[in-house]
């Protein structure tokens, strides 16, 4: 079976208020793949997911999902394609006025005519997968950060979409749930033949489960490869990232004028 | 919150709201005194209506029998045409006398009907022939002063 | 000197254009909400849920305020009317002021600060915490699912709340003048009934409250949906809801009154 391409990103450019965030991104994602997107904080990973979901419109280039250019779709067609996408938001974005159960049941109730008893079974199954079946009656305010993220994960897989985007699914998780969630993503992708896109900073954990890695820096793809290639890479950029070194090509600081000048130390020198 | 309790409270709220509207319409307002009962329309021409307003009461022997529906000025007869809705339960003879009266010294103005002796009753659309205009305070005072002055002159 | 003048004139011009732009933006949003109201009526449960938060929870403040306003009206009206020996007209005074003006207006002002601000804050926070974006990503339109039910709940609640306010006011006036001061109960009611007209007074008061309901809730949902997704953004939007809808209520009241009672 030759895996078909689900997402195709071609020469994608995007800027916020004329500040370029992404410059000429090219990616392909196939069915059955788990793809990791890594990059420094503020490098535009969340923005890339928003572009795939059609929430923002690129300044040039395009994102194609199952052959359709996302930003050219009419509203109804966009909603049609979004039904087949799941997105785990970086901050969970649980509906605070609904219980955990109702959060996970939300899409089933909105988009399907399933009987309430079947919805109940499905919701409990999804919650069981993230280890929170017992917490189904709680309100989001009563959850810890990691629990909320797991509920959000259960919600994003509620309708078994063909493409799931996880914006940092591992942050705030303890090592045990981290491992469980990681293998859950891998297993779902394999059994359902879907595509998973993971934005993550957790290099070690994600290298265990992903098929391909993209590194984004300065709005371009700085490096990409399979986990094996990445681990053995001698590219300074990848090496710095994989081993978490402070010094290297990836800047820790947001672009700014010189530190000395900001602290008014340079005046004396002039 | 449970769906059932929620529905209960909202149901109660809507019921209270409707009850309040009913109370306003029936107990505070006068929905039950006109509009519901059948009525017929009669007209009357008055030289001067004073301060008569639409929906002022039409009374006979102090009982409200109808309301003023409309007041127009006629450019053919140069007087006011007052349209009244009279409750169909009350029939008046054709030669009924309509006058514009004032409740109390400064109170609101209303139309008083004094029944005549005709055999034929007023029907829908009829016009009352015998009318008496409103007393206008200024005219009354003016006439009083004039009378007084002429009395003085006699001596 | 001249520079200052030019700058301030330019400032005024800028703000005017900004205001017009904002008004157009709000109007378009309002039409969008109307357009997407289908869901609210197909799934009326959504509106019922909001009716609880918007209507039922506003009841206490409406009932208590209505009672007190009516009591004050009764007391003040009695003081003045008894000088002319017409204290039996106090029922008319209380009822007319409530049904024509105070009921719709005061209830709408209370509604704006009780329910309008809550609607704005809720929608604003849902936006700030990306709940609306998440809903959109789940192919559920947030305007249809979140905004429209709240809008209709507010529009439905307002006339009921205004009517309840007026009834409580009449009751409060009755309590003070008849029960405490001793005005004759019969003349209290009969004077009221012969002077309060169903169409002119009660129906017009009802129509007023419908207008206010639409205005307040439309402003509340717009400010919430339009608020910057931050804590200050939401708090600023909440304040704007109360201020703008209060001004809208009073301005609309003048216009509606001019239309309704002009001939009288
Ligand atoms: N709504 C916005 N308006 C203007 N600029 C924005 C907006 N959202 C994000 N940005 C900018 O876009 C850049 C990329 O943001 P993005 O959220 O995609 O980063 P990220 O890679 O997801 O970072 P992190 O790992 O911290 O989540 C940032 O520099 C940010 O300042
Ligand atoms: Mg991000």
Coordinates of N, CA and C in Angstrom, one line a residue, chain B:
Chain B
X1 N -26.0 22.2 36.3 CA -27.4 22.0 36.7 C -28.1 21.0 35.9
X2 N -29.0 20.3 36.6 CA -29.8 19.3 35.9 C -30.7 19.9 34.9
X3 N -30.9 19.3 33.7 CA -31.7 19.8 32.7 C -33.1 20.1 33.2
X4 N -33.7 19.1 34.0 CA -35.1 19.3 34.5 C -35.3 20.5 35.4
X5 N -34.3 20.7 36.3 CA -34.5 21.8 37.2 C -34.4 23.1 36.4
X6 N -33.5 23.1 35.5 CA -33.3 24.3 34.6 C -34.6 24.6 33.9
X7 N -35.2 23.6 33.3 CA -36.5 23.8 32.6 C -37.5 24.3 33.5
X8 N -37.5 23.7 34.7 CA -38.5 24.1 35.7 C -38.5 25.6 36.0
X9 N -37.2 26.1 36.3 CA -37.1 27.5 36.7 C -37.4 28.4 35.5
X10 N -37.0 28.0 34.3 CA -37.3 28.9 33.1 C -38.8 28.9 32.9
X11 N -39.4 27.7 33.0 CA -40.9 27.6 32.9 C -41.6 28.6 33.8
X12 N -41.1 28.5 35.1 CA -41.7 29.4 36.1 C -41.5 30.9 35.8
X13 N -40.3 31.2 35.3 CA -40.0 32.6 34.9 C -41.0 33.0 33.8
X14 N -41.1 32.2 32.7 CA -42.0 32.6 31.6 C -43.4 32.7 32.1
X15 N -43.9 31.8 33.0 CA -45.2 31.9 33.5 C -45.4 33.2 34.3
X16 N -44.5 33.5 35.2 CA -44.6 34.8 35.9 C -44.6 35.9 35.0
X17 N -43.8 35.9 34.0 CA -43.8 37.1 33.0 C -45.1 37.2 32.3
X18 N -45.7 36.1 31.9 CA -47.0 36.2 31.2 C -48.1 36.6 32.2
X19 N -48.0 36.1 33.4 CA -49.0 36.5 34.4 C -48.9 38.0 34.7
X20 N -47.7 38.5 34.7 CA -47.5 40.0 34.9 C -48.1 40.8 33.8
X21 N -47.9 40.3 32.6 CA -48.5 41.0 31.4 C -50.0 41.0 31.5
X22 N -50.5 39.8 31.9 CA -52.0 39.7 32.0 C -52.5 40.7 33.0
X23 N -51.8 40.7 34.2 CA -52.2 41.6 35.3 C -52.2 43.0 34.8
X24 N -51.2 43.4 34.1 CA -51.1 44.8 33.6 C -52.3 45.1 32.6
X25 N -52.5 44.1 31.7 CA -53.6 44.4 30.7 C -54.9 44.4 31.4
X26 N -55.2 43.5 32.3 CA -56.6 43.4 32.8 C -56.9 44.2 34.0
X27 N -55.9 44.2 34.9 CA -56.2 44.8 36.2 C -55.7 46.2 36.3
X28 N -54.6 46.5 35.7 CA -54.0 47.9 35.7 C -54.6 48.7 34.5
X29 N -54.6 48.1 33.4 CA -55.2 48.8 32.2 C -56.7 48.5 32.1
X30 N -57.3 48.8 31.0 CA -58.7 48.6 30.8 C -59.0 47.8 29.6
X31 N -58.2 46.8 29.4 CA -58.5 45.9 28.2 C -59.9 45.4 28.3
X32 N -60.3 45.0 29.5 CA -61.6 44.4 29.6 C -62.8 45.4 29.4
X33 N -62.5 46.7 29.4 CA -63.6 47.6 29.2 C -63.9 48.0 27.8
X34 N -62.9 47.8 26.9 CA -63.2 48.0 25.5 C -62.4 47.1 24.6
X35 N -62.8 47.0 23.4 CA -62.1 46.2 22.5 C -62.6 44.7 22.5
X36 N -62.8 44.2 23.7 CA -63.4 42.9 23.8 C -64.9 42.9 23.5
X37 N -65.6 43.8 24.2 CA -67.0 43.9 24.0 C -67.3 44.4 22.6
X38 N -68.4 44.0 22.0 CA -68.8 44.5 20.7 C -69.2 46.0 20.9
X39 N -68.9 46.7 19.9 CA -69.3 48.1 19.9 C -69.8 48.6 18.6
X40 N -70.5 49.7 18.6 CA -70.9 50.3 17.3 C -70.4 51.8 17.3
X41 N -70.2 52.3 16.1 CA -69.6 53.7 16.0 C -70.7 54.7 15.7
X42 N -70.7 55.8 16.5 CA -71.5 56.9 16.1 C -70.6 58.2 16.1
X43 N -71.1 59.2 15.4 CA -70.3 60.4 15.2 C -71.1 61.6 15.8
X44 N -70.4 62.6 16.1 CA -71.1 63.9 16.5 C -70.3 65.0 16.1
X45 N -70.9 66.1 15.7 CA -70.2 67.4 15.3 C -70.3 68.3 16.5
X46 N -69.1 68.9 16.9 CA -69.1 69.8 18.0 C -68.4 71.1 17.5
X47 N -69.0 72.3 17.9 CA -68.4 73.5 17.5 C -67.0 73.6 18.2
X48 N -66.9 73.2 19.4 CA -65.7 73.3 20.2 C -65.6 72.1 21.1
X49 N -64.5 71.4 21.0 CA -64.3 70.2 21.8 C -63.5 70.5 23.1
X50 N -63.0 71.8 23.2 CA -62.3 72.1 24.4 C -61.0 71.2 24.5
X51 N -60.9 70.5 25.6 CA -59.7 69.6 25.8 C -60.0 68.2 25.7
X52 N -61.0 67.8 24.9 CA -61.4 66.4 24.8 C -60.3 65.7 24.0
X53 N -60.0 64.5 24.5 CA -58.9 63.7 23.8 C -59.5 62.3 23.4
X54 N -58.8 61.7 22.5 CA -59.2 60.4 22.1 C -59.1 59.5 23.3
X55 N -60.0 58.5 23.3 CA -60.2 57.5 24.4 C -60.7 58.1 25.7
X56 N -61.2 59.3 25.6 CA -61.9 59.8 26.8 C -63.2 59.1 26.9
X57 N -63.7 58.9 28.1 CA -64.9 58.1 28.3 C -66.2 58.8 27.7
X58 N -67.1 57.9 27.3 CA -68.4 58.4 27.0 C -69.3 57.9 28.0
X59 N -70.0 58.8 28.8 CA -70.8 58.3 29.9 C -72.3 58.7 29.7
X60 N -73.1 57.9 30.3 CA -74.5 58.2 30.4 C -74.9 57.9 31.9
X61 N -75.5 58.9 32.5 CA -75.8 58.8 33.9 C -74.6 58.4 34.8
X62 N -73.4 58.8 34.3 CA -72.2 58.5 35.1 C -71.6 57.1 34.8
X63 N -72.3 56.3 34.0 CA -71.8 55.0 33.7 C -71.0 55.1 32.3
X64 N -69.8 54.5 32.3 CA -69.1 54.5 31.1 C -69.7 53.6 30.1
X65 N -70.1 54.1 28.9 CA -70.8 53.3 27.9 C -70.0 53.2 26.7
X66 N -68.9 54.0 26.6 CA -68.1 53.9 25.4 C -66.9 54.8 25.5
X67 N -66.1 54.9 24.4 CA -64.9 55.8 24.4 C -64.8 56.5 23.1
X68 N -64.1 57.7 23.2 CA -63.9 58.5 22.0 C -62.8 57.8 21.2
X69 N -63.1 57.5 20.0 CA -62.1 56.7 19.1 C -61.3 57.7 18.3
X70 N -61.9 58.8 17.9 CA -61.1 59.6 16.9 C -61.7 61.0 16.9
X71 N -60.9 62.0 16.7 CA -61.3 63.4 16.6 C -60.7 64.0 15.4
X72 N -61.6 64.6 14.5 CA -61.1 65.2 13.2 C -61.7 66.6 13.1
X73 N -61.0 67.4 12.3 CA -61.6 68.7 12.0 C -62.1 68.6 10.6
X74 N -63.4 69.1 10.5 CA -64.0 69.0 9.2 C -63.8 70.4 8.5
X75 N -63.3 70.4 7.2 CA -63.1 71.6 6.5 C -64.4 72.0 5.8
X76 N -65.4 71.1 5.7 CA -66.6 71.5 5.0 C -67.5 72.2 6.0
X77 N -67.6 71.8 7.2 CA -68.5 72.4 8.2 C -67.8 73.3 9.2
X78 N -66.5 73.3 9.2 CA -65.6 74.0 10.1 C -66.0 73.7 11.6
X79 N -66.1 72.4 11.9 CA -66.2 72.1 13.3 C -65.6 70.7 13.5
X80 N -65.6 70.2 14.7 CA -64.9 69.0 15.0 C -65.9 67.8 14.9
X81 N -65.4 66.7 14.2 CA -66.1 65.5 14.2 C -65.5 64.5 15.2
X82 N -66.4 64.1 16.1 CA -65.9 63.2 17.1 C -66.5 61.8 16.9
X83 N -65.6 60.8 16.7 CA -66.1 59.4 16.5 C -66.1 58.7 17.9
X84 N -67.2 58.0 18.2 CA -67.3 57.3 19.5 C -67.5 55.9 19.3
X85 N -66.9 55.0 20.1 CA -67.3 53.6 20.1 C -68.2 53.4 21.3
X86 N -69.4 52.9 21.0 CA -70.4 52.7 22.1 C -70.6 51.2 22.2
X87 N -70.6 50.7 23.4 CA -70.8 49.3 23.8 C -72.2 48.9 23.2
X88 N -72.2 47.8 22.5 CA -73.5 47.4 21.9 C -74.5 47.0 22.9
X89 N -74.2 46.8 24.1 CA -75.2 46.5 25.1 C -76.1 47.7 25.3
X90 N -75.6 48.9 25.1 CA -76.3 50.1 25.3 C -76.8 50.7 24.1
X91 N -78.1 50.8 23.9 CA -78.7 51.4 22.7 C -79.3 52.8 23.1
X92 N -79.1 53.8 22.2 CA -79.6 55.1 22.5 C -80.6 55.6 21.4
X93 N -81.6 56.4 21.8 CA -82.5 56.9 20.8 C -81.8 57.8 19.9
X94 N -82.4 58.1 18.7 CA -81.8 58.9 17.7 C -81.6 60.3 18.1
X95 N -82.5 60.8 18.9 CA -82.4 62.2 19.3 C -81.7 62.4 20.6
X96 N -80.7 61.5 20.9 CA -79.9 61.6 22.1 C -79.1 62.9 22.1
X97 N -78.9 63.5 23.2 CA -78.2 64.8 23.3 C -76.7 64.5 23.8
X98 N -75.7 64.9 23.1 CA -74.3 64.7 23.5 C -73.7 66.0 23.9
X99 N -73.1 66.0 25.1 CA -72.4 67.3 25.4 C -71.1 67.0 26.0
X100 N -70.1 67.9 25.8 CA -68.8 67.7 26.4 C -68.8 68.3 27.8
X101 N -68.5 67.5 28.8 CA -68.5 67.9 30.2 C -67.2 67.7 30.8
X102 N -67.0 68.3 32.0 CA -65.7 68.2 32.7 C -66.0 67.6 34.0
X103 N -65.1 66.6 34.3 CA -65.2 65.9 35.6 C -64.6 66.8 36.7
X104 N -65.4 67.4 37.6 CA -64.8 68.3 38.6 C -64.5 69.6 37.9
X105 N -63.8 70.5 38.6 CA -63.5 71.8 38.1 C -62.4 71.8 37.1
X106 N -61.4 71.0 37.4 CA -60.2 71.0 36.5 C -59.9 69.6 35.9
X107 N -60.9 68.7 36.1 CA -60.7 67.3 35.7 C -60.7 67.1 34.2
X108 N -60.7 65.8 33.8 CA -60.6 65.5 32.4 C -62.0 65.7 31.8
X109 N -62.0 65.8 30.5 CA -63.3 66.1 29.8 C -63.8 64.8 29.2
X110 N -65.1 64.6 29.2 CA -65.7 63.4 28.7 C -67.0 63.8 28.0
X111 N -67.6 62.8 27.3 CA -68.9 63.1 26.6 C -70.0 62.5 27.4
X112 N -71.0 63.3 27.7 CA -72.1 62.8 28.4 C -73.3 62.7 27.4
X113 N -74.0 61.5 27.5 CA -75.1 61.3 26.6 C -76.4 61.4 27.4
X114 N -77.3 62.2 27.0 CA -78.6 62.2 27.6 C -79.6 61.7 26.7
X115 N -80.3 60.6 27.0 CA -81.2 59.9 26.1 C -82.4 60.8 25.8
X116 N -82.8 60.8 24.5 CA -84.0 61.5 24.1 C -85.2 60.6 24.1
X117 N -86.3 60.9 23.3 CA -87.5 60.1 23.4 C -87.8 59.4 22.1
X118 N -86.9 59.4 21.1 CA -87.3 58.9 19.8 C -87.4 57.4 19.9
X119 N -88.3 56.9 19.0 CA -88.5 55.4 18.9 C -87.3 54.7 18.2
X120 N -86.7 55.4 17.2 CA -85.6 54.8 16.4 C -84.3 54.9 17.2
X121 N -83.6 53.9 17.2 CA -82.3 53.8 17.9 C -81.1 54.2 17.0
X122 N -80.1 54.7 17.6 CA -78.8 55.0 16.8 C -78.2 53.7 16.3
X123 N -77.8 53.8 15.1 CA -77.2 52.6 14.5 C -75.7 52.9 14.2
X124 N -75.0 51.8 13.8 CA -73.6 51.9 13.4 C -73.5 53.0 12.3
X125 N -72.6 54.0 12.5 CA -72.3 55.0 11.5 C -73.2 56.2 11.6
X126 N -74.2 56.2 12.5 CA -75.1 57.3 12.6 C -74.4 58.6 13.2
X127 N -75.0 59.7 12.9 CA -74.5 60.9 13.5 C -75.5 61.5 14.5
X128 N -75.0 61.9 15.7 CA -75.8 62.5 16.7 C -76.0 64.0 16.3
X129 N -77.3 64.4 16.2 CA -77.6 65.7 15.7 C -77.5 66.8 16.8
X130 N -77.9 66.4 18.0 CA -78.0 67.4 19.0 C -76.7 67.3 19.9
X131 N -75.9 68.4 19.8 CA -74.6 68.4 20.5 C -74.5 69.7 21.3
X132 N -73.7 69.6 22.3 CA -73.4 70.8 23.1 C -71.9 70.9 23.3
X133 N -71.3 72.0 22.9 CA -69.9 72.1 23.0 C -69.3 72.2 24.4
X134 N -68.0 72.1 24.4 CA -67.3 72.2 25.7 C -67.4 73.6 26.3
X135 N -67.5 73.7 27.6 CA -67.4 75.0 28.2 C -65.9 75.3 28.2
X136 N -65.6 76.5 27.7 CA -64.2 76.9 27.7 C -64.0 78.0 28.8
X137 N -63.1 77.8 29.7 CA -63.0 78.6 30.9 C -62.8 80.1 30.6
X138 N -62.0 80.3 29.6 CA -61.7 81.7 29.2 C -63.0 82.4 28.7
X139 N -63.8 81.7 27.9 CA -65.0 82.3 27.4 C -66.0 82.5 28.6
X140 N -66.0 81.6 29.5 CA -66.9 81.7 30.6 C -66.6 83.0 31.4
X141 N -65.3 83.1 31.7 CA -64.8 84.3 32.5 C -65.1 85.5 31.7
X142 N -64.8 85.5 30.4 CA -65.0 86.6 29.5 C -66.5 87.1 29.6
X143 N -67.4 86.1 29.4 CA -68.8 86.4 29.4 C -69.3 86.9 30.8
X144 N -68.7 86.4 31.8 CA -69.0 86.8 33.2 C -68.6 88.3 33.4
X145 N -67.4 88.6 32.9 CA -66.9 90.0 33.0 C -67.8 90.9 32.2
X146 N -68.1 90.5 31.0 CA -68.9 91.3 30.1 C -70.3 91.6 30.7
X147 N -70.9 90.5 31.3 CA -72.2 90.6 31.9 C -72.1 91.6 33.1
X148 N -71.1 91.4 33.9 CA -70.8 92.3 35.0 C -70.7 93.8 34.6
X149 N -70.0 94.0 33.5 CA -69.8 95.3 33.0 C -71.1 95.9 32.5
X150 N -71.9 95.1 31.8 CA -73.1 95.7 31.3 C -74.1 96.0 32.5
X151 N -74.0 95.1 33.5 CA -74.9 95.3 34.7 C -74.5 96.7 35.3
X152 N -73.2 96.9 35.4 CA -72.7 98.1 36.0 C -73.2 99.4 35.3
X153 N -73.1 99.2 33.9 CA -73.5 100.3 33.0 C -75.0 100.7 33.2
X154 N -75.8 99.7 33.6 CA -77.2 99.9 33.8 C -77.5 101.0 34.8
X155 N -76.6 101.0 35.8 CA -76.9 101.9 36.9 C -76.4 103.3 36.6

